[in-house]
Amino acid sequence: MMKRIFTKIGIILSIITITILGGIGIFEVLAAAAPQNTTPTTTNVIIATTSTSPIVINSDQQIILDQFTTNLKNEGVPVKSVQIDNDSNWNPADVISVKLQSTSQNSKVSPEDPIYLNLVGHEANLAKQQGLIIGAIHTILLNNNGGIIYDVYTATNNSDQIALGFSQSSVMSNEAIESSFKNFSFSGITGNAVNVTSTEDGQHLAVFNMIDQNLATADIDCKSVVNNIGASITNLNLSQESHIAVYEIRVVDANGNPLFNYISDIQFGRITWWQSDTIAKLNLP
Amino acid sequence: MKKRLMAILAILFLGSILITQPVLADDVSHLCVVNAQFNCYGARADISTPSSAPSLSPSSCDSCWVQADGPNGNWVSTGWMFANGGPPYSTTNAQPVTEFGINGVDDQLLWGTQAWGSYANYKVTSNGSWWFLYINQILEYRGLTLISAPAQYITVGSEVNNSQTNAIYASFLNVSWLDSLGSWNYFNQNNFQKVTIPSNLYNPYYWVATNDHTYVCEGP
């Protein structure tokens, strides 16, 4: 009898234990299986977009801003307006706002636009280095109908490439750099011309114009060109202090239609490109 | 009868223990994942770099990121990348990057370096009108809502481009998505496939969202 009672008590205790442990386990499983609405943190990260307003800057700042605008126009960038806005999302809150006119007729950018967008960033970062107080760069692109097709703020970038010598002016002439790339051709793409110009701060901008006759392999060809020219510029910058701060690669087809426009701002770390829909999608890094 | 009952109880007892074992608190965040969340307003993750520089094939790139994708091929992304692609890509360091594709422009901005074996927080969010990209809580990008909010889908993942041999050893912690109320939620680990790096995610293999919460690897 006692045995039976102990057995019953043992069974009841076992059931209670299992119920408790099993219950915990089941709850854990359920908790893990359910959508994870347990918030790691409940933080309202939504930023109230403040309306920007133009601000008046002093004469020293205005001189730098005027030089910025001049540099862009000299580089062929279709600047419509430049102003300094106040936008508390950035630190400092002063934002250089640049409006560009695209030749685009629709919502897509024109082949030249990525080049312009990159150059705006480059010149704005240079202006900051020269003393312009800005926390961000605001670039707006308008199509021919006046519609906004690109509206982007990016933080200014402090150069991480000073080690490459961009804080000093280049001692290499434009012609010497151009001669380094004579007869350049890579995997199916023929070099047409390389033009090197000096920038306001003593660096170089190199533009590689190329022709690809074979649309079927243009994506592979263009990628190869990017890698080869990039490697050559790295070697030249390191071995001869050529100070190529920015380089562009422009590839057209046999009829002169743009296939691929690529610009690399080595100095401030930005790569921007466009490619034609007529060639396969480039798989760039 | 008694023996049979005890045996059943023992099985139930062991079963309850076994059921609880695979579920660890760290499961949600200590995996290298390729993940998707639909109809949300952002994603964030603490993403590590490998302990040392991975071996890159020529012209290849390793990267880990959070990304918002919208219609018309527009997208915004932030993470780290290590690319063998000419300047300004570093040949020695991983580089935090903000990247976007907007109406035909592909744009990458590099923000210094991320040390090997270290974590950085990457975040993409939207307030309905603008998209924001943050690296370690610092705003680096704000773009017009060319991607409607909520995003078609948000992804968190690793990627090897242009190589069948590269491998990424990286971890993702606190992988979370942002709802319409401004609250962060862990991704639901039960509803997506996970992959431990190194993987075979090389081009032309890539992971795509096929339906809600699900990722699959598509081959050539």
Short mmCIF file of C-alpha atoms in Angstrom, two decimals:
data_model
loop_
_atom_site.label_atom_id
_atom_site.label_comp_id
_atom_site.label_asym_id
_atom_site.label_seq_id
_atom_site.Cartn_x
_atom_site.Cartn_y
_atom_site.Cartn_z
CA MET A 1 0.00 0.00 0.00
CA MET A 2 2.74 2.38 1.04
CA LYS A 3 4.65 1.35 -2.07
CA ARG A 4 1.65 2.18 -4.20
CA ILE A 5 1.22 5.53 -2.43
CA PHE A 6 4.91 6.40 -2.92
CA THR A 7 4.64 5.36 -6.53
CA LYS A 8 1.61 7.59 -7.04
CA ILE A 9 3.36 10.48 -5.26
CA GLY A 10 6.41 9.88 -7.45
CA ILE A 11 4.31 9.96 -10.58
CA ILE A 12 2.49 13.13 -9.51
CA LEU A 13 5.82 14.85 -8.71
CA SER A 14 7.21 13.75 -12.05
CA ILE A 15 4.21 15.16 -13.86
CA ILE A 16 4.54 18.45 -11.99
CA THR A 17 8.29 18.63 -12.79
CA ILE A 18 7.75 17.82 -16.43
CA THR A 19 4.92 20.30 -16.67
CA ILE A 20 7.11 23.05 -15.24
CA LEU A 21 10.23 22.23 -17.30
CA GLY A 22 8.28 21.42 -20.40
CA GLY A 23 6.25 24.54 -19.99
CA ILE A 24 9.37 26.66 -19.83
CA GLY A 25 10.74 24.90 -22.85
CA ILE A 26 7.56 25.31 -24.80
CA PHE A 27 7.38 28.96 -23.94
CA GLU A 28 10.97 29.42 -25.02
CA VAL A 29 10.25 27.67 -28.28
CA LEU A 30 7.11 29.69 -28.82
CA ALA A 31 8.93 32.88 -28.00
CA ALA A 32 11.65 32.06 -30.49
CA ALA A 33 9.22 30.95 -33.16
CA ALA A 34 6.96 33.96 -32.90
CA PRO A 35 7.77 37.07 -34.89
CA GLN A 36 10.44 38.84 -32.95
CA ASN A 37 8.44 41.79 -31.85
CA THR A 38 10.40 41.99 -28.66
CA THR A 39 12.24 45.10 -29.50
CA PRO A 40 15.96 45.18 -28.83
CA THR A 41 15.46 48.84 -28.24
CA THR A 42 12.44 50.97 -28.81
CA THR A 43 13.98 54.08 -30.15
CA ASN A 44 12.29 56.51 -32.37
CA VAL A 45 15.01 57.01 -34.94
CA ILE A 46 12.85 58.84 -37.38
CA ILE A 47 14.37 62.17 -38.05
CA ALA A 48 12.10 65.09 -38.55
CA THR A 49 13.13 66.49 -41.87
CA THR A 50 13.74 70.11 -41.27
CA SER A 51 13.11 72.55 -44.02
CA THR A 52 16.32 74.07 -45.19
CA SER A 53 16.76 77.77 -45.52
CA PRO A 54 19.49 79.74 -47.25
CA ILE A 55 21.86 81.62 -45.01
CA VAL A 56 24.13 84.58 -45.61
CA ILE A 57 27.84 83.90 -45.32
CA ASN A 58 30.71 86.28 -44.72
CA SER A 59 32.99 87.58 -47.44
CA ASP A 60 35.80 85.07 -46.77
CA GLN A 61 33.35 82.21 -47.11
CA GLN A 62 31.85 83.81 -50.21
CA ILE A 63 35.27 83.93 -51.90
CA ILE A 64 35.70 80.18 -51.42
CA LEU A 65 32.16 79.58 -52.60
CA ASP A 66 32.73 81.66 -55.74
CA GLN A 67 35.89 79.70 -56.48
CA PHE A 68 33.94 76.48 -56.01
CA THR A 69 31.38 77.61 -58.58
CA THR A 70 34.07 78.74 -61.00
CA ASN A 71 35.90 75.43 -60.73
CA LEU A 72 32.74 73.50 -61.54
CA LYS A 73 31.94 75.65 -64.52
CA ASN A 74 35.50 75.29 -65.80
CA GLU A 75 35.03 71.53 -65.60
CA GLY A 76 31.88 71.80 -67.68
CA VAL A 77 29.44 71.10 -64.89
CA PRO A 78 26.02 72.64 -65.71
CA VAL A 79 25.52 74.60 -62.50
CA LYS A 80 22.16 76.34 -62.12
CA SER A 81 22.59 77.66 -58.60
CA VAL A 82 24.79 77.41 -55.53
CA GLN A 83 23.87 78.47 -52.01
CA ILE A 84 24.52 77.66 -48.39
CA ASP A 85 21.52 76.31 -46.48
CA ASN A 86 20.97 75.61 -42.83
CA ASP A 87 19.96 72.04 -42.00
CA SER A 88 20.16 70.81 -38.44
CA ASN A 89 20.52 67.17 -39.52
CA TRP A 90 24.19 67.87 -40.15
CA ASN A 91 27.11 69.03 -38.09
CA PRO A 92 27.94 71.76 -38.81
CA ALA A 93 24.45 72.62 -40.03
CA ASP A 94 25.71 74.59 -43.03
CA VAL A 95 25.03 72.66 -46.21
CA ILE A 96 26.30 73.58 -49.64
CA SER A 97 23.35 73.20 -51.99
CA VAL A 98 24.09 72.81 -55.70
CA LYS A 99 21.44 72.59 -58.38
CA LEU A 100 22.44 71.10 -61.74
CA GLN A 101 20.68 71.08 -65.09
CA SER A 102 20.61 67.67 -66.76
CA THR A 103 19.94 67.08 -70.44
CA SER A 104 17.69 64.21 -69.48
CA GLN A 105 14.13 64.23 -70.84
CA ASN A 106 12.78 61.74 -68.32
CA SER A 107 13.40 60.37 -64.83
CA LYS A 108 16.70 58.72 -65.74
CA VAL A 109 19.95 60.64 -65.52
CA SER A 110 21.89 61.47 -68.65
CA PRO A 111 25.23 59.72 -69.26
CA GLU A 112 27.18 62.82 -68.23
CA ASP A 113 25.32 63.39 -64.95
CA PRO A 114 27.23 60.92 -62.75
CA ILE A 115 30.46 62.65 -63.76
CA TYR A 116 28.99 66.01 -62.73
CA LEU A 117 27.63 64.68 -59.44
CA ASN A 118 31.02 63.30 -58.48
CA LEU A 119 32.81 66.51 -59.41
CA VAL A 120 30.42 68.54 -57.25
CA GLY A 121 31.38 66.36 -54.29
CA HIS A 122 35.06 66.63 -55.07
CA GLU A 123 35.04 70.41 -55.35
CA ALA A 124 32.88 70.80 -52.25
CA ASN A 125 35.30 68.71 -50.19
CA LEU A 126 38.16 70.78 -51.55
CA ALA A 127 36.29 73.97 -50.63
CA LYS A 128 35.88 72.61 -47.12
CA GLN A 129 39.60 71.95 -46.92
CA GLN A 130 40.14 75.56 -47.95
CA GLY A 131 37.97 76.81 -45.09
CA LEU A 132 34.36 76.66 -46.24
CA ILE A 133 32.30 75.66 -43.23
CA ILE A 134 29.94 72.90 -44.38
CA GLY A 135 28.68 69.69 -42.89
CA ALA A 136 27.09 68.21 -45.99
CA ILE A 137 26.76 68.50 -49.74
CA HIS A 138 23.28 68.72 -51.22
CA THR A 139 23.06 68.00 -54.92
CA ILE A 140 19.88 68.35 -56.94
CA LEU A 141 19.56 67.31 -60.55
CA LEU A 142 16.78 68.68 -62.73
CA ASN A 143 15.69 67.19 -66.03
CA ASN A 144 14.65 69.26 -69.02
CA ASN A 145 11.11 69.46 -67.72
CA GLY A 146 12.26 70.91 -64.42
CA GLY A 147 11.56 67.67 -62.56
CA ILE A 148 13.89 66.54 -59.78
CA ILE A 149 15.54 63.27 -60.76
CA TYR A 150 18.24 63.23 -58.09
CA ASP A 151 18.14 64.85 -54.67
CA VAL A 152 20.85 63.66 -52.31
CA TYR A 153 22.72 64.94 -49.27
CA THR A 154 26.06 63.39 -48.40
CA ALA A 155 28.31 64.20 -45.47
CA THR A 156 31.54 65.93 -46.35
CA ASN A 157 34.50 63.59 -46.40
CA ASN A 158 37.84 64.17 -44.79
CA SER A 159 40.49 62.82 -47.07
CA ASP A 160 41.95 59.53 -45.98
CA GLN A 161 44.41 59.64 -48.82
CA ILE A 162 46.81 62.31 -47.60
CA ALA A 163 49.43 59.60 -47.54
CA LEU A 164 49.27 59.61 -51.32
CA GLY A 165 50.50 63.18 -51.34
CA PHE A 166 47.36 65.11 -52.21
CA SER A 167 48.20 67.74 -49.63
CA GLN A 168 51.03 68.91 -51.90
CA SER A 169 51.02 70.04 -55.50
CA SER A 170 52.15 67.71 -58.24
CA VAL A 171 55.54 68.23 -59.85
CA MET A 172 54.58 66.21 -62.92
CA SER A 173 53.29 68.05 -65.97
CA ASN A 174 50.02 67.26 -67.72
CA GLU A 175 51.94 66.24 -70.84
CA ALA A 176 54.21 63.89 -68.94
CA ILE A 177 51.22 62.09 -67.50
CA GLU A 178 49.51 61.91 -70.88
CA SER A 179 52.63 60.41 -72.41
CA SER A 180 52.57 57.67 -69.78
CA PHE A 181 49.34 56.46 -71.28
CA LYS A 182 50.25 56.63 -74.95
CA ASN A 183 48.73 53.88 -77.05
CA PHE A 184 46.70 52.57 -74.18
CA SER A 185 44.32 49.79 -75.15
CA PHE A 186 42.77 47.06 -73.09
CA SER A 187 40.91 43.88 -73.97
CA GLY A 188 38.90 44.97 -76.95
CA ILE A 189 38.71 48.65 -76.13
CA THR A 190 40.79 51.11 -78.07
CA GLY A 191 42.20 54.14 -76.38
CA ASN A 192 41.13 57.22 -78.24
CA ALA A 193 42.70 59.99 -76.19
CA VAL A 194 43.76 60.80 -72.67
CA ASN A 195 43.46 64.37 -71.49
CA VAL A 196 45.10 65.50 -68.30
CA THR A 197 44.38 68.85 -66.69
CA SER A 198 45.62 70.51 -63.54
CA THR A 199 43.13 71.27 -60.81
CA GLU A 200 42.96 74.41 -58.70
CA ASP A 201 44.76 72.74 -55.80
CA GLY A 202 47.67 71.47 -57.89
CA GLN A 203 46.45 67.94 -58.52
CA HIS A 204 45.56 66.25 -61.79
CA LEU A 205 42.34 65.17 -63.42
CA ALA A 206 42.78 62.50 -66.10
CA VAL A 207 40.10 61.69 -68.67
CA PHE A 208 40.38 58.49 -70.70
CA ASN A 209 38.29 58.41 -73.87
CA MET A 210 37.86 54.99 -75.39
CA ILE A 211 35.95 53.13 -78.09
CA ASP A 212 34.47 49.65 -77.83
CA GLN A 213 33.50 48.08 -81.15
CA ASN A 214 31.95 44.98 -79.64
CA LEU A 215 28.76 45.52 -77.67
CA ALA A 216 28.50 41.83 -76.86
CA THR A 217 31.57 41.96 -74.64
CA ALA A 218 31.41 45.62 -73.63
CA ASP A 219 30.60 44.89 -69.99
CA ILE A 220 33.64 42.67 -69.60
CA ASP A 221 35.80 45.06 -71.59
CA CYS A 222 34.78 48.07 -69.52
CA LYS A 223 35.43 46.25 -66.30
CA SER A 224 38.84 45.25 -67.51
CA VAL A 225 39.58 48.85 -68.44
CA VAL A 226 38.57 50.06 -64.99
CA ASN A 227 40.94 47.61 -63.37
CA ASN A 228 43.82 48.23 -65.73
CA ILE A 229 43.65 52.00 -65.68
CA GLY A 230 43.14 51.95 -61.92
CA ALA A 231 46.26 49.84 -61.46
CA SER A 232 48.27 52.08 -63.80
CA ILE A 233 47.22 55.21 -61.93
CA THR A 234 48.07 53.67 -58.61
CA ASN A 235 51.54 52.84 -59.87
CA LEU A 236 52.00 56.30 -61.35
CA ASN A 237 50.78 58.05 -58.21
CA LEU A 238 53.09 55.99 -56.03
CA SER A 239 56.19 55.83 -58.20
CA GLN A 240 56.20 59.27 -59.80
CA GLU A 241 53.94 61.32 -57.56
CA SER A 242 51.71 62.15 -60.48
CA HIS A 243 48.97 63.26 -58.08
CA ILE A 244 46.09 62.08 -60.22
CA ALA A 245 43.31 62.88 -57.77
CA VAL A 246 40.39 62.18 -60.09
CA TYR A 247 40.11 60.07 -63.22
CA GLU A 248 37.30 59.51 -65.67
CA ILE A 249 36.79 56.66 -68.10
CA ARG A 250 34.43 57.34 -70.99
CA VAL A 251 33.67 54.52 -73.37
CA VAL A 252 31.59 55.00 -76.54
CA ASP A 253 30.53 52.62 -79.29
CA ALA A 254 31.68 52.82 -82.91
CA ASN A 255 29.07 55.52 -83.59
CA GLY A 256 30.10 57.63 -80.64
CA ASN A 257 27.16 56.70 -78.43
CA PRO A 258 28.04 56.56 -74.73
CA LEU A 259 28.33 53.07 -73.28
CA PHE A 260 30.00 53.63 -69.96
CA ASN A 261 30.98 56.71 -67.94
CA TYR A 262 33.02 56.19 -64.80
CA ILE A 263 34.63 58.64 -62.43
CA SER A 264 36.82 57.88 -59.45
CA ASP A 265 37.66 60.51 -56.87
CA ILE A 266 40.76 59.00 -55.34
CA GLN A 267 41.34 61.95 -53.08
CA PHE A 268 38.00 61.83 -51.28
CA GLY A 269 37.00 58.23 -51.88
CA ARG A 270 34.04 58.26 -54.22
CA ILE A 271 33.23 56.23 -57.33
CA THR A 272 30.28 57.09 -59.57
CA TRP A 273 29.26 55.52 -62.84
CA TRP A 274 26.61 55.18 -65.48
CA GLN A 275 26.19 52.50 -68.12
CA SER A 276 24.08 52.18 -71.21
CA ASP A 277 21.11 49.83 -71.26
CA THR A 278 22.47 48.50 -74.56
CA ILE A 279 25.22 46.52 -72.83
CA ALA A 280 25.12 43.84 -70.15
CA LYS A 281 25.14 45.00 -66.55
CA LEU A 282 28.65 45.63 -65.33
CA ASN A 283 29.55 43.75 -62.20
CA LEU A 284 31.80 46.32 -60.60
CA PRO A 285 32.82 46.06 -56.93
CA MET B 1 1.85 -0.57 -16.41
CA LYS B 2 3.96 1.32 -13.94
CA LYS B 3 7.11 0.70 -16.01
CA ARG B 4 5.40 1.83 -19.16
CA LEU B 5 4.16 4.98 -17.46
CA MET B 6 7.61 5.75 -16.05
CA ALA B 7 9.12 5.20 -19.49
CA ILE B 8 6.65 7.63 -21.05
CA LEU B 9 7.35 10.17 -18.33
CA ALA B 10 11.09 9.78 -18.84
CA ILE B 11 10.73 10.29 -22.57
CA LEU B 12 8.59 13.35 -22.00
CA PHE B 13 11.11 14.68 -19.49
CA LEU B 14 14.07 14.18 -21.81
CA GLY B 15 12.06 15.55 -24.70
CA SER B 16 11.26 18.72 -22.84
CA ILE B 17 14.96 19.22 -22.12
CA LEU B 18 15.99 18.54 -25.70
CA ILE B 19 13.38 20.92 -27.06
CA THR B 20 14.74 23.75 -24.96
CA GLN B 21 18.40 23.21 -25.86
CA PRO B 22 18.67 24.46 -29.46
CA VAL B 23 17.08 27.77 -28.66
CA LEU B 24 19.70 30.13 -27.33
CA ALA B 25 19.33 33.81 -26.87
CA ASP B 26 22.27 34.44 -29.18
CA ASP B 27 20.74 32.57 -32.09
CA VAL B 28 19.09 35.67 -33.39
CA SER B 29 22.23 37.68 -33.68
CA HIS B 30 25.27 35.44 -33.89
CA LEU B 31 24.80 34.20 -37.39
CA CYS B 32 26.11 35.32 -40.71
CA VAL B 33 22.91 35.83 -42.57
CA VAL B 34 21.39 36.76 -45.80
CA ASN B 35 18.02 38.04 -44.84
CA ALA B 36 15.00 39.93 -46.03
CA GLN B 37 12.19 41.83 -44.39
CA PHE B 38 9.30 43.28 -46.29
CA ASN B 39 7.34 46.47 -45.86
CA CYS B 40 9.52 48.07 -43.26
CA TYR B 41 11.26 51.37 -42.72
CA GLY B 42 14.82 50.36 -42.07
CA ALA B 43 17.35 47.82 -40.94
CA ARG B 44 20.45 47.84 -38.81
CA ALA B 45 23.16 45.45 -37.73
CA ASP B 46 26.52 45.38 -36.03
CA ILE B 47 28.70 43.85 -38.70
CA SER B 48 32.20 42.56 -38.16
CA THR B 49 35.09 42.34 -40.53
CA PRO B 50 37.12 39.14 -40.72
CA SER B 51 39.99 38.79 -38.27
CA SER B 52 42.44 39.46 -41.08
CA ALA B 53 42.32 40.56 -44.70
CA PRO B 54 40.68 37.90 -46.85
CA SER B 55 42.38 36.73 -49.99
CA LEU B 56 40.81 38.48 -52.96
CA SER B 57 40.79 37.25 -56.49
CA PRO B 58 41.61 39.84 -59.15
CA SER B 59 38.78 42.34 -59.63
CA SER B 60 36.76 40.81 -56.84
CA CYS B 61 35.07 42.28 -53.82
CA ASP B 62 33.85 41.07 -50.44
CA SER B 63 31.19 43.04 -48.63
CA CYS B 64 28.61 42.92 -45.85
CA TRP B 65 25.73 45.38 -45.74
CA VAL B 66 22.20 46.48 -44.94
CA GLN B 67 20.14 47.64 -47.89
CA ALA B 68 16.74 49.02 -48.87
CA ASP B 69 15.38 48.15 -52.28
CA GLY B 70 12.56 49.82 -54.12
CA PRO B 71 10.96 49.84 -57.53
CA ASN B 72 12.72 50.81 -60.75
CA GLY B 73 16.01 49.37 -59.58
CA ASN B 74 16.63 52.11 -57.01
CA TRP B 75 18.34 51.14 -53.78
CA VAL B 76 20.43 52.49 -50.89
CA SER B 77 22.95 50.53 -48.86
CA THR B 78 25.66 50.78 -46.24
CA GLY B 79 28.22 48.33 -44.94
CA TRP B 80 31.87 47.50 -45.35
CA MET B 81 33.66 46.41 -48.49
CA PHE B 82 37.10 45.12 -49.38
CA ALA B 83 37.66 45.46 -53.09
CA ASN B 84 40.40 44.63 -55.49
CA GLY B 85 39.38 47.29 -57.97
CA GLY B 86 41.91 50.10 -58.20
CA PRO B 87 41.94 53.42 -56.37
CA PRO B 88 40.39 54.65 -54.14
CA TYR B 89 39.75 51.11 -52.91
CA SER B 90 42.23 50.15 -50.25
CA THR B 91 44.43 47.16 -50.95
CA THR B 92 44.92 46.49 -47.25
CA ASN B 93 41.82 47.57 -45.33
CA ALA B 94 38.08 47.06 -45.27
CA GLN B 95 36.27 50.31 -45.97
CA PRO B 96 32.90 51.46 -44.64
CA VAL B 97 30.81 52.50 -47.60
CA THR B 98 27.51 54.17 -48.39
CA GLU B 99 26.22 53.17 -51.76
CA PHE B 100 23.16 53.83 -53.82
CA GLY B 101 21.67 53.34 -57.23
CA ILE B 102 19.27 56.12 -58.19
CA ASN B 103 17.71 56.61 -61.60
CA GLY B 104 20.73 55.28 -63.46
CA VAL B 105 23.51 56.54 -61.18
CA ASP B 106 25.64 54.08 -59.23
CA ASP B 107 27.47 55.85 -56.46
CA GLN B 108 29.87 54.64 -53.77
CA LEU B 109 31.28 56.82 -51.02
CA LEU B 110 34.04 55.42 -48.84
CA TRP B 111 34.41 56.50 -45.22
CA GLY B 112 37.84 55.64 -43.87
CA THR B 113 38.63 52.10 -42.79
CA GLN B 114 37.21 49.45 -40.52
CA ALA B 115 39.88 47.47 -38.69
CA TRP B 116 40.06 43.74 -39.25
CA GLY B 117 38.26 41.87 -36.51
CA SER B 118 36.17 44.86 -35.45
CA TYR B 119 32.48 45.70 -35.49
CA ALA B 120 30.71 48.74 -36.87
CA ASN B 121 27.04 49.59 -36.75
CA TYR B 122 25.35 50.07 -40.11
CA LYS B 123 21.84 51.39 -40.43
CA VAL B 124 19.39 52.35 -43.15
CA THR B 125 16.16 54.09 -42.18
CA SER B 126 13.34 56.07 -43.74
CA ASN B 127 10.97 58.67 -42.35
CA GLY B 128 8.64 58.22 -45.27
CA SER B 129 10.11 61.07 -47.28
CA TRP B 130 13.84 60.50 -47.11
CA TRP B 131 16.19 57.60 -46.70
CA PHE B 132 19.10 57.87 -44.28
CA LEU B 133 22.32 55.90 -44.05
CA TYR B 134 24.34 55.78 -40.84
CA ILE B 135 27.73 54.35 -39.97
CA ASN B 136 28.32 54.09 -36.23
CA GLN B 137 25.35 56.37 -35.62
CA ILE B 138 26.76 59.12 -37.82
CA LEU B 139 24.55 60.29 -40.64
CA GLU B 140 26.42 59.97 -43.92
CA TYR B 141 23.66 60.13 -46.51
CA ARG B 142 20.18 61.43 -46.97
CA GLY B 143 18.41 60.85 -50.24
CA LEU B 144 15.08 61.76 -51.72
CA THR B 145 12.47 59.08 -51.49
CA LEU B 146 13.13 57.56 -54.86
CA ILE B 147 12.44 54.37 -53.00
CA SER B 148 8.95 54.56 -51.61
CA ALA B 149 8.58 53.85 -47.92
CA PRO B 150 8.06 51.27 -46.66
CA ALA B 151 10.72 49.66 -48.83
CA GLN B 152 9.75 46.79 -51.07
CA TYR B 153 12.24 44.82 -49.08
CA ILE B 154 15.16 45.32 -46.76
CA THR B 155 18.09 42.99 -46.89
CA VAL B 156 21.01 42.23 -44.64
CA GLY B 157 23.74 40.15 -46.10
CA SER B 158 27.20 39.21 -47.21
CA GLU B 159 28.34 39.22 -50.78
CA VAL B 160 31.27 37.96 -52.76
CA ASN B 161 31.57 39.50 -56.19
CA ASN B 162 33.50 38.15 -59.07
CA SER B 163 35.13 35.24 -57.38
CA GLN B 164 34.50 31.59 -56.80
CA THR B 165 37.22 31.41 -54.22
CA ASN B 166 36.83 34.42 -51.94
CA ALA B 167 35.44 33.72 -48.51
CA ILE B 168 34.08 36.06 -45.87
CA TYR B 169 34.29 35.20 -42.21
CA ALA B 170 32.04 37.83 -40.70
CA SER B 171 29.37 38.06 -38.02
CA PHE B 172 26.14 40.01 -37.79
CA LEU B 173 24.86 41.06 -34.38
CA ASN B 174 21.54 42.65 -33.42
CA VAL B 175 20.08 42.33 -36.88
CA SER B 176 16.88 44.35 -36.63
CA TRP B 177 14.24 45.99 -38.75
CA LEU B 178 12.30 49.20 -38.20
CA ASP B 179 8.49 49.19 -38.18
CA SER B 180 6.10 52.04 -38.99
CA LEU B 181 5.90 53.01 -35.33
CA GLY B 182 9.63 53.62 -35.07
CA SER B 183 10.36 50.44 -33.11
CA TRP B 184 13.23 48.09 -33.82
CA ASN B 185 12.45 44.37 -34.07
CA TYR B 186 14.71 41.40 -34.48
CA PHE B 187 14.46 39.64 -37.79
CA ASN B 188 12.45 36.48 -37.50
CA GLN B 189 15.08 33.77 -37.64
CA ASN B 190 12.57 31.03 -38.30
CA ASN B 191 11.36 32.48 -41.55
CA PHE B 192 14.52 32.86 -43.54
CA GLN B 193 17.39 30.80 -44.62
CA LYS B 194 20.74 31.43 -43.05
CA VAL B 195 24.14 30.79 -44.42
CA THR B 196 27.32 30.49 -42.51
CA ILE B 197 30.23 32.13 -44.20
CA PRO B 198 32.23 30.96 -46.06
CA SER B 199 29.57 30.08 -48.50
CA ASN B 200 29.22 29.43 -52.16
CA LEU B 201 27.66 32.82 -52.77
CA TYR B 202 29.72 33.74 -55.70
CA ASN B 203 28.73 35.30 -58.93
CA PRO B 204 26.60 34.25 -60.77
CA TYR B 205 25.13 32.67 -57.65
CA TYR B 206 23.31 35.17 -55.54
CA TRP B 207 20.58 35.32 -53.00
CA VAL B 208 17.26 36.84 -53.86
CA ALA B 209 13.97 37.23 -52.09
CA THR B 210 11.36 34.97 -53.60
CA ASN B 211 8.55 35.53 -51.18
CA ASP B 212 7.92 36.96 -47.79
CA HIS B 213 10.82 36.33 -45.40
CA THR B 214 12.43 33.79 -47.65
CA TYR B 215 15.76 33.85 -49.42
CA VAL B 216 17.04 31.28 -51.80
CA CYS B 217 20.30 30.86 -53.62
CA GLU B 218 19.84 31.01 -57.37
CA GLY B 219 22.31 29.33 -59.61
CA PRO B 220 23.22 30.05 -63.19
#
